[in-house]
Short mmCIF file of C-alpha atoms in Angstrom, two decimals:
data_model
loop_
_atom_site.label_atom_id
_atom_site.label_comp_id
_atom_site.label_asym_id
_atom_site.label_seq_id
_atom_site.Cartn_x
_atom_site.Cartn_y
_atom_site.Cartn_z
CA UNK A 1 36.72 -20.17 -121.12
CA UNK A 2 33.99 -23.00 -119.12
CA UNK A 3 31.19 -20.64 -118.05
CA UNK A 4 30.35 -21.89 -114.00
CA UNK A 5 26.94 -22.62 -113.12
CA UNK A 6 26.87 -20.14 -110.20
CA UNK A 7 26.33 -20.97 -106.69
CA UNK A 8 23.25 -20.03 -105.00
CA UNK A 9 22.81 -18.63 -101.44
CA UNK A 10 19.19 -20.35 -100.51
CA UNK A 11 16.63 -17.68 -99.58
CA UNK A 12 16.09 -17.40 -96.21
CA UNK A 13 13.09 -15.09 -96.30
CA UNK A 14 9.75 -15.81 -98.29
CA UNK A 15 9.12 -11.75 -98.12
CA UNK A 16 9.67 -10.98 -101.62
CA UNK A 17 6.61 -9.13 -103.18
CA UNK A 18 7.61 -5.72 -101.71
CA UNK A 19 6.03 -2.04 -102.75
CA UNK A 20 7.56 -0.26 -105.93
CA UNK A 21 8.42 3.26 -104.17
CA UNK A 22 12.07 4.08 -104.35
CA UNK A 23 12.29 4.20 -100.53
CA UNK A 24 16.22 2.88 -99.68
CA UNK A 25 15.35 2.03 -95.61
CA UNK A 26 11.77 1.33 -96.20
CA UNK A 27 10.41 3.58 -93.40
CA UNK A 28 11.55 7.09 -94.39
CA UNK A 29 8.58 8.04 -95.92
CA UNK A 30 7.55 8.43 -92.33
CA UNK A 31 9.21 10.64 -90.79
CA UNK A 32 11.10 12.58 -93.84
CA UNK A 33 9.33 14.00 -96.18
CA UNK A 34 12.29 15.65 -97.52
CA UNK A 35 13.93 12.12 -97.81
CA UNK A 36 16.82 11.26 -101.00
CA UNK A 37 15.71 8.47 -102.74
CA UNK A 38 18.10 6.47 -104.24
CA UNK A 39 17.97 2.74 -105.97
CA UNK A 40 15.88 0.05 -104.63
CA UNK A 41 17.62 -2.14 -102.48
CA UNK A 42 16.91 -5.28 -104.15
CA UNK A 43 18.37 -8.13 -102.99
CA UNK A 44 16.44 -11.12 -103.47
CA UNK A 45 18.12 -13.72 -101.97
CA UNK B 1 -11.91 -1.47 -106.05
CA UNK B 2 -9.39 -2.66 -103.59
CA UNK B 3 -5.95 -1.49 -102.61
CA UNK B 4 -3.95 -4.28 -101.57
CA UNK B 5 -0.61 -2.27 -99.21
CA UNK B 6 0.80 -1.73 -96.18
CA UNK B 7 -2.68 -0.41 -94.72
CA UNK B 8 -4.19 3.16 -94.73
CA UNK B 9 -4.00 5.93 -92.28
CA UNK B 10 -7.43 7.56 -91.97
CA UNK B 11 -5.96 10.81 -89.93
CA UNK B 12 -4.51 11.21 -93.71
CA UNK B 13 -7.51 10.96 -95.71
CA UNK B 14 -10.94 12.36 -93.84
CA UNK B 15 -11.58 13.40 -97.55
CA UNK B 16 -13.22 9.53 -97.86
CA UNK B 17 -16.83 9.31 -96.98
CA UNK B 18 -16.71 5.18 -96.72
CA UNK B 19 -13.62 2.76 -96.23
CA UNK B 20 -12.88 -0.26 -95.32
CA UNK B 21 -10.06 -1.82 -94.16
CA UNK B 22 -8.84 -5.14 -93.52
CA UNK B 23 -5.76 -7.40 -93.05
CA UNK B 24 -4.89 -10.43 -93.68
CA UNK B 25 -3.98 -12.61 -90.62
CA UNK B 26 -2.70 -16.58 -90.31
CA UNK B 27 -4.08 -17.15 -94.59
CA UNK B 28 -7.22 -15.27 -93.87
CA UNK B 29 -8.56 -12.13 -94.18
CA UNK B 30 -9.93 -10.47 -91.63
CA UNK B 31 -11.45 -6.70 -90.46
CA UNK B 32 -8.22 -3.99 -89.78
CA UNK B 33 -8.62 -3.86 -86.21
CA UNK B 34 -8.62 0.78 -85.47
CA UNK B 35 -5.32 1.56 -85.17
CA UNK B 36 -4.77 4.80 -84.56
CA UNK B 37 -1.55 5.68 -86.91
CA UNK B 38 -0.97 9.35 -85.57
CA UNK B 39 0.65 10.91 -88.98
CA UNK B 40 2.22 8.13 -90.38
CA UNK B 41 2.44 8.27 -94.43
CA UNK B 42 2.02 5.07 -94.83
CA UNK B 43 2.48 3.66 -99.29
CA UNK B 44 -0.60 2.72 -99.22
CA UNK B 45 -2.09 6.20 -98.14
CA UNK B 46 -0.20 8.16 -100.74
CA UNK B 47 -1.41 5.12 -103.33
CA UNK B 48 -5.23 6.35 -102.73
CA UNK B 49 -4.20 10.06 -102.60
CA UNK B 50 -2.79 10.08 -105.85
CA UNK B 51 -6.46 7.94 -107.21
CA UNK B 52 -8.51 9.98 -105.13
CA UNK B 53 -7.44 13.07 -107.18
CA UNK B 54 -7.31 11.36 -110.42
CA UNK B 55 -10.84 9.24 -110.47
CA UNK B 56 -13.94 11.24 -111.80
CA UNK B 57 -16.40 8.05 -110.89
CA UNK B 58 -17.77 6.94 -107.76
CA UNK B 59 -15.53 4.52 -105.72
CA UNK B 60 -16.21 2.45 -102.76
CA UNK B 61 -12.24 1.64 -101.41
CA UNK B 62 -11.24 -1.05 -99.94
CA UNK B 63 -7.86 -1.58 -98.32
CA UNK B 64 -6.01 -4.87 -97.68
CA UNK B 65 -3.35 -4.44 -95.40
CA UNK B 66 -0.53 -6.91 -96.53
CA UNK B 67 3.02 -5.19 -96.28
CA UNK B 68 4.84 -5.23 -93.11
CA UNK B 69 6.27 -1.93 -91.95
CA UNK B 70 9.26 -2.92 -94.45
CA UNK B 71 6.76 -2.68 -96.81
CA UNK B 72 7.53 -6.90 -97.81
CA UNK B 73 5.03 -9.83 -97.97
CA UNK B 74 4.80 -13.57 -99.33
CA UNK B 75 3.40 -14.60 -102.63
CA UNK B 76 1.37 -16.33 -100.57
CA UNK B 77 -0.33 -13.71 -98.19
CA UNK B 78 -0.68 -11.90 -101.99
CA UNK B 79 -2.37 -14.67 -102.98
CA UNK B 80 -4.62 -14.64 -100.21
CA UNK B 81 -5.53 -11.45 -100.31
CA UNK B 82 -6.41 -11.59 -103.88
CA UNK B 83 -8.58 -14.51 -103.88
CA UNK B 84 -11.15 -13.11 -100.86
CA UNK B 85 -11.06 -9.90 -103.44
CA UNK B 86 -12.24 -12.83 -105.99
CA UNK B 87 -14.64 -13.87 -103.44
CA UNK B 88 -15.95 -10.83 -102.37
CA UNK B 89 -16.87 -9.68 -106.51
CA UNK B 90 -14.43 -6.21 -106.41
CA UNK B 91 -13.68 -5.73 -109.89
CA UNK B 92 -10.65 -2.91 -109.80
CA UNK B 93 -7.70 -3.70 -108.05
CA UNK B 94 -4.58 -1.44 -107.80
CA UNK B 95 -1.27 -3.64 -106.53
CA UNK B 96 1.38 -0.60 -105.64
CA UNK B 97 3.62 -3.87 -105.36
CA UNK B 98 4.84 -7.21 -106.90
CA UNK B 99 7.93 -9.46 -106.31
CA UNK B 100 11.00 -10.31 -109.18
CA UNK B 101 11.57 -13.69 -107.41
CA UNK B 102 11.44 -16.32 -109.90
CA UNK B 103 9.89 -18.91 -107.11
CA UNK B 104 6.84 -17.05 -106.79
CA UNK B 105 5.86 -16.67 -110.54
CA UNK B 106 3.58 -19.24 -110.75
CA UNK B 107 1.62 -19.13 -107.74
CA UNK B 108 1.14 -16.01 -108.83
CA UNK B 109 0.11 -16.47 -112.36
CA UNK B 110 -2.79 -18.98 -111.17
CA UNK B 111 -3.69 -16.98 -109.00
CA UNK B 112 -4.25 -14.12 -111.70
CA UNK B 113 -5.40 -16.31 -114.36
CA UNK B 114 -8.14 -17.35 -112.51
CA UNK B 115 -9.26 -13.69 -110.92
CA UNK B 116 -9.11 -12.47 -115.13
CA UNK B 117 -11.63 -15.09 -115.75
CA UNK B 118 -14.00 -14.04 -113.40
CA UNK B 119 -13.91 -10.18 -114.72
CA UNK B 120 -11.34 -8.88 -112.54
CA UNK B 121 -9.14 -6.30 -113.50
CA UNK B 122 -5.22 -6.49 -111.66
CA UNK B 123 -3.60 -2.80 -112.62
CA UNK B 124 -0.14 -4.12 -110.84
CA UNK B 125 3.84 -1.97 -110.40
CA UNK B 126 6.55 -2.57 -112.67
CA UNK B 127 9.76 -2.66 -109.96
CA UNK B 128 11.57 0.41 -110.77
CA UNK B 129 15.02 -1.10 -111.60
CA UNK B 130 12.98 -2.85 -114.86
CA UNK B 131 13.09 -5.96 -113.96
CA UNK B 132 10.54 -8.22 -114.74
CA UNK B 133 7.84 -8.10 -112.14
CA UNK B 134 5.27 -10.62 -111.15
CA UNK B 135 2.38 -9.82 -111.32
CA UNK B 136 2.83 -6.80 -113.59
CA UNK B 137 4.81 -9.04 -116.09
CA UNK B 138 1.67 -11.44 -116.40
CA UNK B 139 -0.63 -11.41 -120.15
CA UNK B 140 -3.74 -11.45 -117.64
CA UNK B 141 -2.50 -8.05 -116.03
CA UNK B 142 -2.12 -4.64 -116.82
CA UNK B 143 1.55 -3.79 -116.13
CA UNK B 144 2.67 -0.56 -115.08
CA UNK B 145 6.08 1.56 -114.79
CA UNK B 146 6.70 5.41 -114.29
CA UNK B 147 6.91 7.53 -117.23
CA UNK B 148 10.11 8.89 -118.24
CA UNK B 149 8.98 12.60 -117.85
CA UNK B 150 6.16 12.62 -116.18
CA UNK B 151 3.74 12.06 -119.15
CA UNK B 152 -0.09 10.86 -117.97
CA UNK B 153 -0.39 8.10 -119.92
CA UNK B 154 2.31 6.15 -122.52
CA UNK B 155 2.78 2.85 -124.34
CA UNK B 156 5.36 1.06 -123.55
CA UNK B 157 7.04 -0.24 -126.81
CA UNK B 158 10.60 -1.11 -125.79
CA UNK B 159 11.07 -3.78 -124.66
CA UNK B 160 9.21 -7.16 -125.75
CA UNK B 161 9.03 -9.58 -122.27
CA UNK B 162 8.62 -7.27 -119.28
CA UNK B 163 4.67 -7.66 -120.06
CA UNK B 164 4.17 -3.70 -119.04
CA UNK B 165 1.75 -1.83 -121.43
CA UNK B 166 1.88 1.76 -119.95
CA UNK B 167 3.77 4.19 -118.19
CA UNK B 168 1.66 7.13 -116.21
CA UNK B 169 2.52 10.19 -114.37
CA UNK B 170 4.21 9.49 -111.25
CA UNK B 171 5.18 12.72 -109.30
CA UNK B 172 1.88 14.11 -108.29
CA UNK B 173 1.32 16.89 -105.97
CA UNK B 174 -1.15 15.69 -102.81
CA UNK B 175 -1.99 17.46 -99.63
CA UNK B 176 -0.99 15.64 -96.58
CA UNK B 177 -2.55 17.46 -93.45
CA UNK B 178 -2.25 21.08 -95.08
CA UNK B 179 1.69 20.02 -96.29
CA UNK B 180 1.93 19.64 -100.22
CA UNK B 181 4.79 17.39 -101.35
CA UNK B 182 5.23 15.55 -104.57
CA UNK B 183 5.65 12.19 -104.82
CA UNK B 184 8.60 9.68 -106.18
CA UNK B 185 9.39 8.98 -109.71
CA UNK B 186 8.43 5.17 -109.34
CA UNK B 187 6.35 2.68 -110.68
CA UNK B 188 4.42 2.66 -107.22
CA UNK B 189 2.68 5.92 -107.91
CA UNK B 190 2.33 5.77 -111.49
CA UNK B 191 -0.06 2.61 -110.52
CA UNK B 192 -2.89 4.09 -108.78
CA UNK B 193 -3.44 7.46 -111.35
CA UNK B 194 -3.31 4.29 -114.31
CA UNK B 195 -5.90 2.66 -111.82
CA UNK B 196 -7.92 5.31 -111.63
CA UNK B 197 -8.44 5.94 -115.36
CA UNK B 198 -9.43 2.35 -115.60
CA UNK B 199 -12.53 3.07 -113.22
CA UNK B 200 -12.50 5.70 -115.18
CA UNK B 201 -13.42 3.78 -118.48
CA UNK B 202 -15.25 0.58 -116.58
CA UNK B 203 -18.44 -0.97 -117.76
CA UNK B 204 -19.75 -3.84 -115.81
CA UNK B 205 -18.84 -6.91 -117.29
CA UNK B 206 -15.59 -5.99 -118.70
CA UNK B 207 -12.88 -7.70 -118.79
CA UNK B 208 -8.41 -7.12 -118.69
CA UNK B 209 -8.59 -7.58 -122.43
CA UNK B 210 -11.12 -4.97 -122.98
CA UNK B 211 -9.57 -2.33 -120.94
CA UNK B 212 -6.40 -2.90 -121.97
CA UNK B 213 -7.88 -2.48 -125.41
CA UNK B 214 -8.99 0.77 -123.99
CA UNK B 215 -6.44 2.59 -122.58
CA UNK B 216 -4.87 1.51 -126.27
CA UNK B 217 -7.01 3.58 -127.63
CA UNK B 218 -6.82 6.22 -125.56
CA UNK B 219 -3.40 6.33 -126.38
CA UNK B 220 -4.37 6.56 -129.77
CA UNK B 221 -2.92 2.42 -131.15
CA UNK B 222 -5.57 -0.13 -132.56
CA UNK B 223 -5.13 -3.04 -130.37
CA UNK B 224 -2.64 -4.94 -128.16
CA UNK B 225 -0.65 -7.83 -129.89
CA UNK B 226 0.04 -11.28 -127.24
CA UNK B 227 3.69 -10.95 -126.41
CA UNK B 228 3.79 -14.56 -124.57
CA UNK B 229 2.21 -17.34 -123.76
CA UNK B 230 1.08 -17.42 -119.69
CA UNK B 231 -2.66 -16.51 -119.62
CA UNK B 232 -4.15 -19.78 -119.85
CA UNK B 233 -5.57 -21.80 -117.40
CA UNK B 234 -7.92 -24.70 -119.62
CA UNK B 235 -7.70 -24.77 -123.14
CA UNK B 236 -9.34 -26.81 -125.88
CA UNK B 237 -6.84 -28.37 -128.21
CA UNK B 238 -7.72 -28.86 -131.84
CA UNK B 239 -5.10 -30.27 -134.29
CA UNK B 240 -4.06 -32.30 -136.58
CA UNK B 241 -3.27 -35.88 -136.37
CA UNK B 242 0.52 -35.67 -137.45
CA UNK B 243 1.12 -33.13 -134.19
CA UNK B 244 2.37 -35.04 -131.41
CA UNK B 245 3.18 -33.59 -127.75
CA UNK B 246 3.71 -35.18 -124.32
CA UNK B 247 0.32 -34.05 -123.15
CA UNK B 248 1.35 -35.19 -118.97
CA UNK B 249 3.63 -31.76 -119.22
CA UNK B 250 1.18 -28.98 -120.50
CA UNK B 251 1.52 -26.47 -118.19
CA UNK B 252 -2.78 -25.80 -118.10
CA UNK B 253 -4.99 -27.73 -117.95
CA UNK B 254 -6.86 -29.69 -121.30
CA UNK B 255 -10.75 -29.31 -121.32
CA UNK B 256 -10.91 -31.60 -124.54
CA UNK B 257 -9.02 -32.23 -127.38
CA UNK B 258 -10.77 -32.64 -131.34
CA UNK B 259 -8.51 -33.66 -134.25
CA UNK B 260 -8.91 -30.92 -137.25
CA UNK B 261 -11.08 -33.49 -139.12
CA UNK B 262 -13.75 -33.45 -135.89
CA UNK B 263 -14.11 -29.84 -135.74
CA UNK B 264 -17.37 -29.68 -138.74
CA UNK B 265 -19.61 -32.72 -136.65
CA UNK B 266 -18.72 -31.09 -132.65
CA UNK B 267 -19.31 -27.44 -133.48
CA UNK B 268 -21.84 -26.72 -131.45
CA UNK B 269 -19.91 -28.90 -128.26
CA UNK B 270 -16.91 -26.27 -129.11
CA UNK B 271 -19.03 -23.82 -129.38
CA UNK B 272 -20.77 -24.37 -125.87
CA UNK B 273 -18.08 -24.57 -124.33
CA UNK B 274 -16.78 -21.15 -124.65
CA UNK B 275 -20.48 -19.80 -124.27
CA UNK B 276 -20.11 -21.12 -120.85
CA UNK B 277 -16.48 -19.75 -119.74
CA UNK B 278 -15.66 -23.53 -118.87
CA UNK B 279 -12.33 -22.90 -120.92
CA UNK B 280 -10.17 -19.60 -121.93
CA UNK B 281 -8.17 -20.85 -124.87
CA UNK B 282 -8.33 -22.50 -128.30
CA UNK B 283 -5.17 -23.76 -128.71
CA UNK B 284 -4.93 -24.86 -132.71
CA UNK B 285 -1.61 -27.21 -133.67
CA UNK B 286 -0.82 -27.72 -136.95
CA UNK B 287 -1.91 -25.72 -139.79
CA UNK B 288 -4.75 -23.93 -138.92
CA UNK B 289 -5.75 -21.97 -141.98
CA UNK B 290 -8.91 -24.00 -142.26
CA UNK B 291 -9.45 -23.65 -138.70
CA UNK B 292 -9.37 -20.24 -138.12
CA UNK B 293 -12.57 -19.43 -141.13
CA UNK B 294 -14.12 -22.40 -139.66
CA UNK B 295 -13.70 -20.43 -136.61
CA UNK B 296 -15.08 -17.04 -138.16
CA UNK B 297 -17.61 -18.96 -140.74
CA UNK B 298 -19.34 -20.52 -136.87
CA UNK B 299 -19.43 -17.40 -135.18
CA UNK B 300 -17.42 -18.97 -132.57
CA UNK B 301 -16.20 -16.49 -129.48
CA UNK B 302 -13.29 -16.76 -128.28
CA UNK B 303 -11.14 -15.23 -124.83
CA UNK B 304 -7.96 -16.27 -126.04
CA UNK B 305 -6.34 -18.27 -129.65
CA UNK B 306 -3.05 -19.72 -129.41
CA UNK B 307 -1.35 -21.12 -133.13
CA UNK B 308 1.26 -23.66 -133.13
CA UNK B 309 3.06 -24.24 -135.74
CA UNK B 310 6.64 -26.38 -136.97
CA UNK B 311 6.99 -24.77 -140.11
CA UNK B 312 8.89 -21.37 -140.77
CA UNK B 313 7.13 -18.36 -140.36
CA UNK B 314 4.54 -18.25 -143.71
CA UNK B 315 1.54 -16.61 -142.52
CA UNK B 316 1.33 -13.03 -143.41
CA UNK B 317 0.24 -10.63 -140.57
CA UNK B 318 -3.51 -11.08 -142.43
CA UNK B 319 -3.45 -13.95 -139.79
CA UNK B 320 -2.28 -11.76 -136.85
CA UNK B 321 -5.86 -11.66 -135.50
CA UNK B 322 -6.45 -9.83 -132.31
CA UNK B 323 -5.80 -12.02 -128.95
CA UNK B 324 -4.09 -14.24 -131.46
CA UNK B 325 -0.58 -15.65 -130.07
CA UNK B 326 1.36 -17.82 -132.87
CA UNK B 327 4.54 -19.47 -132.44
CA UNK B 328 6.26 -20.98 -135.55
CA UNK B 329 9.68 -23.16 -135.02
CA UNK B 330 12.63 -21.73 -133.78
CA UNK B 331 15.63 -20.79 -135.34
CA UNK B 332 17.86 -20.40 -132.87
CA UNK B 333 21.03 -18.90 -135.10
CA UNK B 334 19.96 -15.78 -134.41
CA UNK B 335 20.50 -15.79 -131.05
CA UNK B 336 24.12 -16.82 -132.24
CA UNK B 337 24.59 -14.08 -134.47
CA UNK B 338 27.82 -11.74 -133.51
CA UNK B 339 28.77 -14.61 -131.28
CA UNK B 340 26.13 -13.11 -128.41
CA UNK B 341 26.12 -16.52 -126.42
CA UNK B 342 30.17 -15.46 -125.59
CA UNK B 343 29.32 -12.25 -123.76
CA UNK B 344 27.23 -13.86 -121.63
CA UNK B 345 28.23 -14.41 -117.68
CA UNK B 346 25.83 -17.81 -117.96
CA UNK B 347 26.22 -21.14 -118.58
CA UNK B 348 24.56 -22.31 -122.13
CA UNK B 349 23.81 -26.22 -122.36
CA UNK B 350 22.93 -27.08 -125.94
CA UNK B 351 21.13 -30.60 -125.86
CA UNK B 352 20.21 -33.43 -128.71
CA UNK B 353 17.25 -35.00 -129.07
CA UNK B 354 16.19 -37.60 -131.23
CA UNK B 355 12.49 -38.41 -128.80
CA UNK B 356 10.71 -35.06 -128.55
CA UNK B 357 8.48 -36.99 -125.71
CA UNK B 358 10.91 -38.43 -123.79
CA UNK B 359 13.57 -34.86 -123.47
CA UNK B 360 10.41 -32.89 -122.53
CA UNK B 361 9.70 -35.17 -119.52
CA UNK B 362 13.35 -35.13 -118.60
CA UNK B 363 13.63 -31.59 -118.85
CA UNK B 364 10.82 -30.62 -117.30
CA UNK B 365 11.50 -32.38 -114.67
CA UNK B 366 15.77 -31.28 -114.37
CA UNK B 367 13.68 -27.33 -113.89
CA UNK B 368 12.11 -28.00 -111.25
CA UNK B 369 15.25 -29.81 -109.12
CA UNK B 370 17.20 -26.44 -110.72
CA UNK B 371 14.29 -24.53 -109.06
CA UNK B 372 14.03 -26.56 -105.97
CA UNK B 373 17.78 -25.88 -105.44
CA UNK B 374 17.45 -22.12 -106.46
CA UNK B 375 18.57 -21.95 -110.04
CA UNK B 376 16.20 -19.56 -112.80
CA UNK B 377 16.39 -21.87 -115.73
CA UNK B 378 15.25 -20.96 -118.60
CA UNK B 379 14.13 -23.31 -121.47
CA UNK B 380 13.84 -22.84 -125.31
CA UNK B 381 13.02 -25.33 -127.44
CA UNK B 382 13.05 -25.38 -131.88
CA UNK B 383 9.28 -27.21 -131.56
CA UNK B 384 6.62 -24.40 -131.52
CA UNK B 385 5.35 -26.89 -129.34
CA UNK B 386 7.29 -26.02 -126.38
CA UNK B 387 5.16 -22.88 -124.91
CA UNK B 388 2.57 -25.66 -123.74
CA UNK B 389 5.60 -27.00 -121.89
CA UNK B 390 5.63 -23.82 -120.42
CA UNK B 391 9.57 -23.40 -122.65
CA UNK B 392 10.70 -19.48 -123.38
CA UNK B 393 9.87 -18.71 -127.29
CA UNK B 394 12.17 -16.05 -129.08
CA UNK B 395 10.49 -13.56 -130.89
CA UNK B 396 11.22 -11.20 -133.70
CA UNK B 397 13.02 -8.78 -131.61
CA UNK B 398 14.24 -11.25 -129.14
CA UNK B 399 17.15 -9.63 -127.57
CA UNK B 400 18.91 -12.76 -125.52
CA UNK B 401 21.56 -10.18 -122.71
CA UNK B 402 18.53 -8.68 -121.83
CA UNK B 403 16.09 -10.72 -121.38
CA UNK B 404 19.02 -12.55 -119.05
CA UNK B 405 19.65 -9.74 -117.11
CA UNK B 406 16.18 -8.89 -116.38
CA UNK B 407 14.70 -12.03 -115.71
CA UNK B 408 17.72 -12.85 -113.50
CA UNK B 409 18.44 -16.36 -115.54
CA UNK B 410 21.31 -18.90 -114.21
CA UNK B 411 21.03 -21.22 -116.93
CA UNK B 412 19.86 -21.59 -120.39
CA UNK B 413 19.18 -24.92 -121.56
CA UNK B 414 18.06 -24.96 -125.25
CA UNK B 415 16.23 -28.04 -127.31
CA UNK B 416 17.16 -29.33 -130.80
CA UNK B 417 15.96 -31.72 -132.78
CA UNK B 418 19.32 -33.90 -133.88
CA UNK B 419 17.71 -34.78 -137.28
CA UNK B 420 17.59 -30.26 -137.86
CA UNK B 421 20.96 -29.89 -136.32
CA UNK B 422 21.89 -26.44 -136.93
CA UNK B 423 25.56 -26.57 -137.53
CA UNK B 424 27.03 -23.34 -135.96
CA UNK B 425 25.42 -23.79 -132.34
CA UNK B 426 27.82 -24.64 -130.04
CA UNK B 427 26.45 -23.94 -126.33
CA UNK B 428 29.29 -24.57 -123.27
CA UNK B 429 27.87 -27.36 -122.31
CA UNK B 430 26.81 -29.93 -125.76
CA UNK B 431 24.90 -33.05 -124.88
CA UNK B 432 22.90 -35.76 -126.86
CA UNK B 433 19.45 -37.42 -125.94
CA UNK B 434 19.78 -40.62 -127.94
CA UNK B 435 21.40 -41.77 -130.60
CA UNK B 436 22.13 -39.78 -133.87
CA UNK B 437 22.89 -40.89 -137.93
CA UNK B 438 25.50 -37.94 -137.25
CA UNK B 439 28.86 -39.02 -136.47
CA UNK B 440 29.61 -35.90 -134.06
CA UNK B 441 26.80 -36.04 -132.50
CA UNK B 442 27.39 -39.61 -130.89
CA UNK B 443 30.37 -38.02 -129.55
CA UNK B 444 28.56 -35.79 -126.97
CA UNK B 445 27.75 -37.19 -123.61
CA UNK B 446 24.25 -39.08 -123.98
CA UNK B 447 21.99 -37.91 -121.02
CA UNK B 448 19.30 -41.12 -121.99
CA UNK B 449 19.94 -42.80 -119.10
CA UNK B 450 21.22 -40.22 -116.41
CA UNK B 451 19.55 -37.36 -114.25
CA UNK B 452 20.26 -34.20 -116.39
CA UNK B 453 20.07 -31.90 -113.35
CA UNK B 454 22.68 -34.47 -111.41
CA UNK B 455 24.92 -34.23 -114.81
CA UNK B 456 24.85 -30.83 -115.61
CA UNK B 457 24.87 -29.37 -112.13
CA UNK B 458 27.84 -31.46 -112.17
CA UNK B 459 29.34 -30.47 -115.14
CA UNK B 460 29.76 -26.82 -114.70
#
């Protein structure tokens, strides 16, 4: 089967540099010391 | 030492005597206005807490706030902060952050290489999902990830291409306003711990590579091997007269070029270049044994050496010198073992070429077009000279599936000299650049007079 070049969505933001903690919402460290941490919400496009 | 992060909350860092706070505004570093952050536990505050409780020498901390409230920023902002750090002569830099976006790679690589050339040591965190992360992946950076069982410090031996040398302790007990908390298992918090070790080991004038070797010794290993060609800003090339390459497409600046038969009477000139630190790399293209002996005899001290040879690997491990990276003719048959390509979900394009210089020019141009249109294209070339144009090479333990997954690659182009055609290779799209003596190859679409990017995009 022929493979296809996947359609890309152009980046709308240039904010690709991020902290490497595992904080899901990006700010839960501040209010909840016992916050449960999941995977990084990685989305680069 | 500098922390580039989301700023410090000084209410929680009362133990620190002397700290300077800066921020980046409109591309320039400015003094941070005294803002009361209340009891907000910033990411940077946690990193500094970890650093302070592990460092044993007296350090002066400078914080540069680059991340916003969502702990994000652009690569441009990171570069602006790094360049300021360079101007200020701050030698050790902690980056508990990074990006995996491929278009950020070149701007960060250039900046990092400039800093490394001036003796700065950057300690940077890898993404927590183990994706290739910039700047942590670069040779001129100490790349850090969290150790699996919270061990203090380990040498990473698993993935050859992610550029992460060290795994460090990330779960630290820290005290914030009388409460003890344990930090997450994350690269962000392993990085300041390694930075503290770096600060403890640091001696004036040491560069990043010397520091890496010190860290290796701490882990019980002799010295690190170079794993990829990404460190070079300015090179001196010594080549055989038969070696041909496309100078206009080099991914670095060439300071001076010499032929093998000229070096005896240019010895002083070459020595001066490296003594004055005008170049950071010596590239030896062609049969290198004699040049190697000559360098040893002359006692020339060279930061990094790249050896490229278009023959099959014959040099014994004895020649694997420190700070030396060797590339031989690339044999792609091993990538096709077990039909590994068929299980990949990205297209593989094979282009058979007859003119090395022309195909390099065309493919480099096509690669820019792919990038401009949001596609991350990686190029492999059978000639060892491919690395000079920023093309990839596959080392001994190269695993194509992992490479694609962890680099977010969208398509791969493999360039093969049609005079060295390997029968087994069959990609998703097979193309020809030039005319072959082989009847079968001449049946493939000829790319010579077409725009490679447009044609590939149209076909896929």
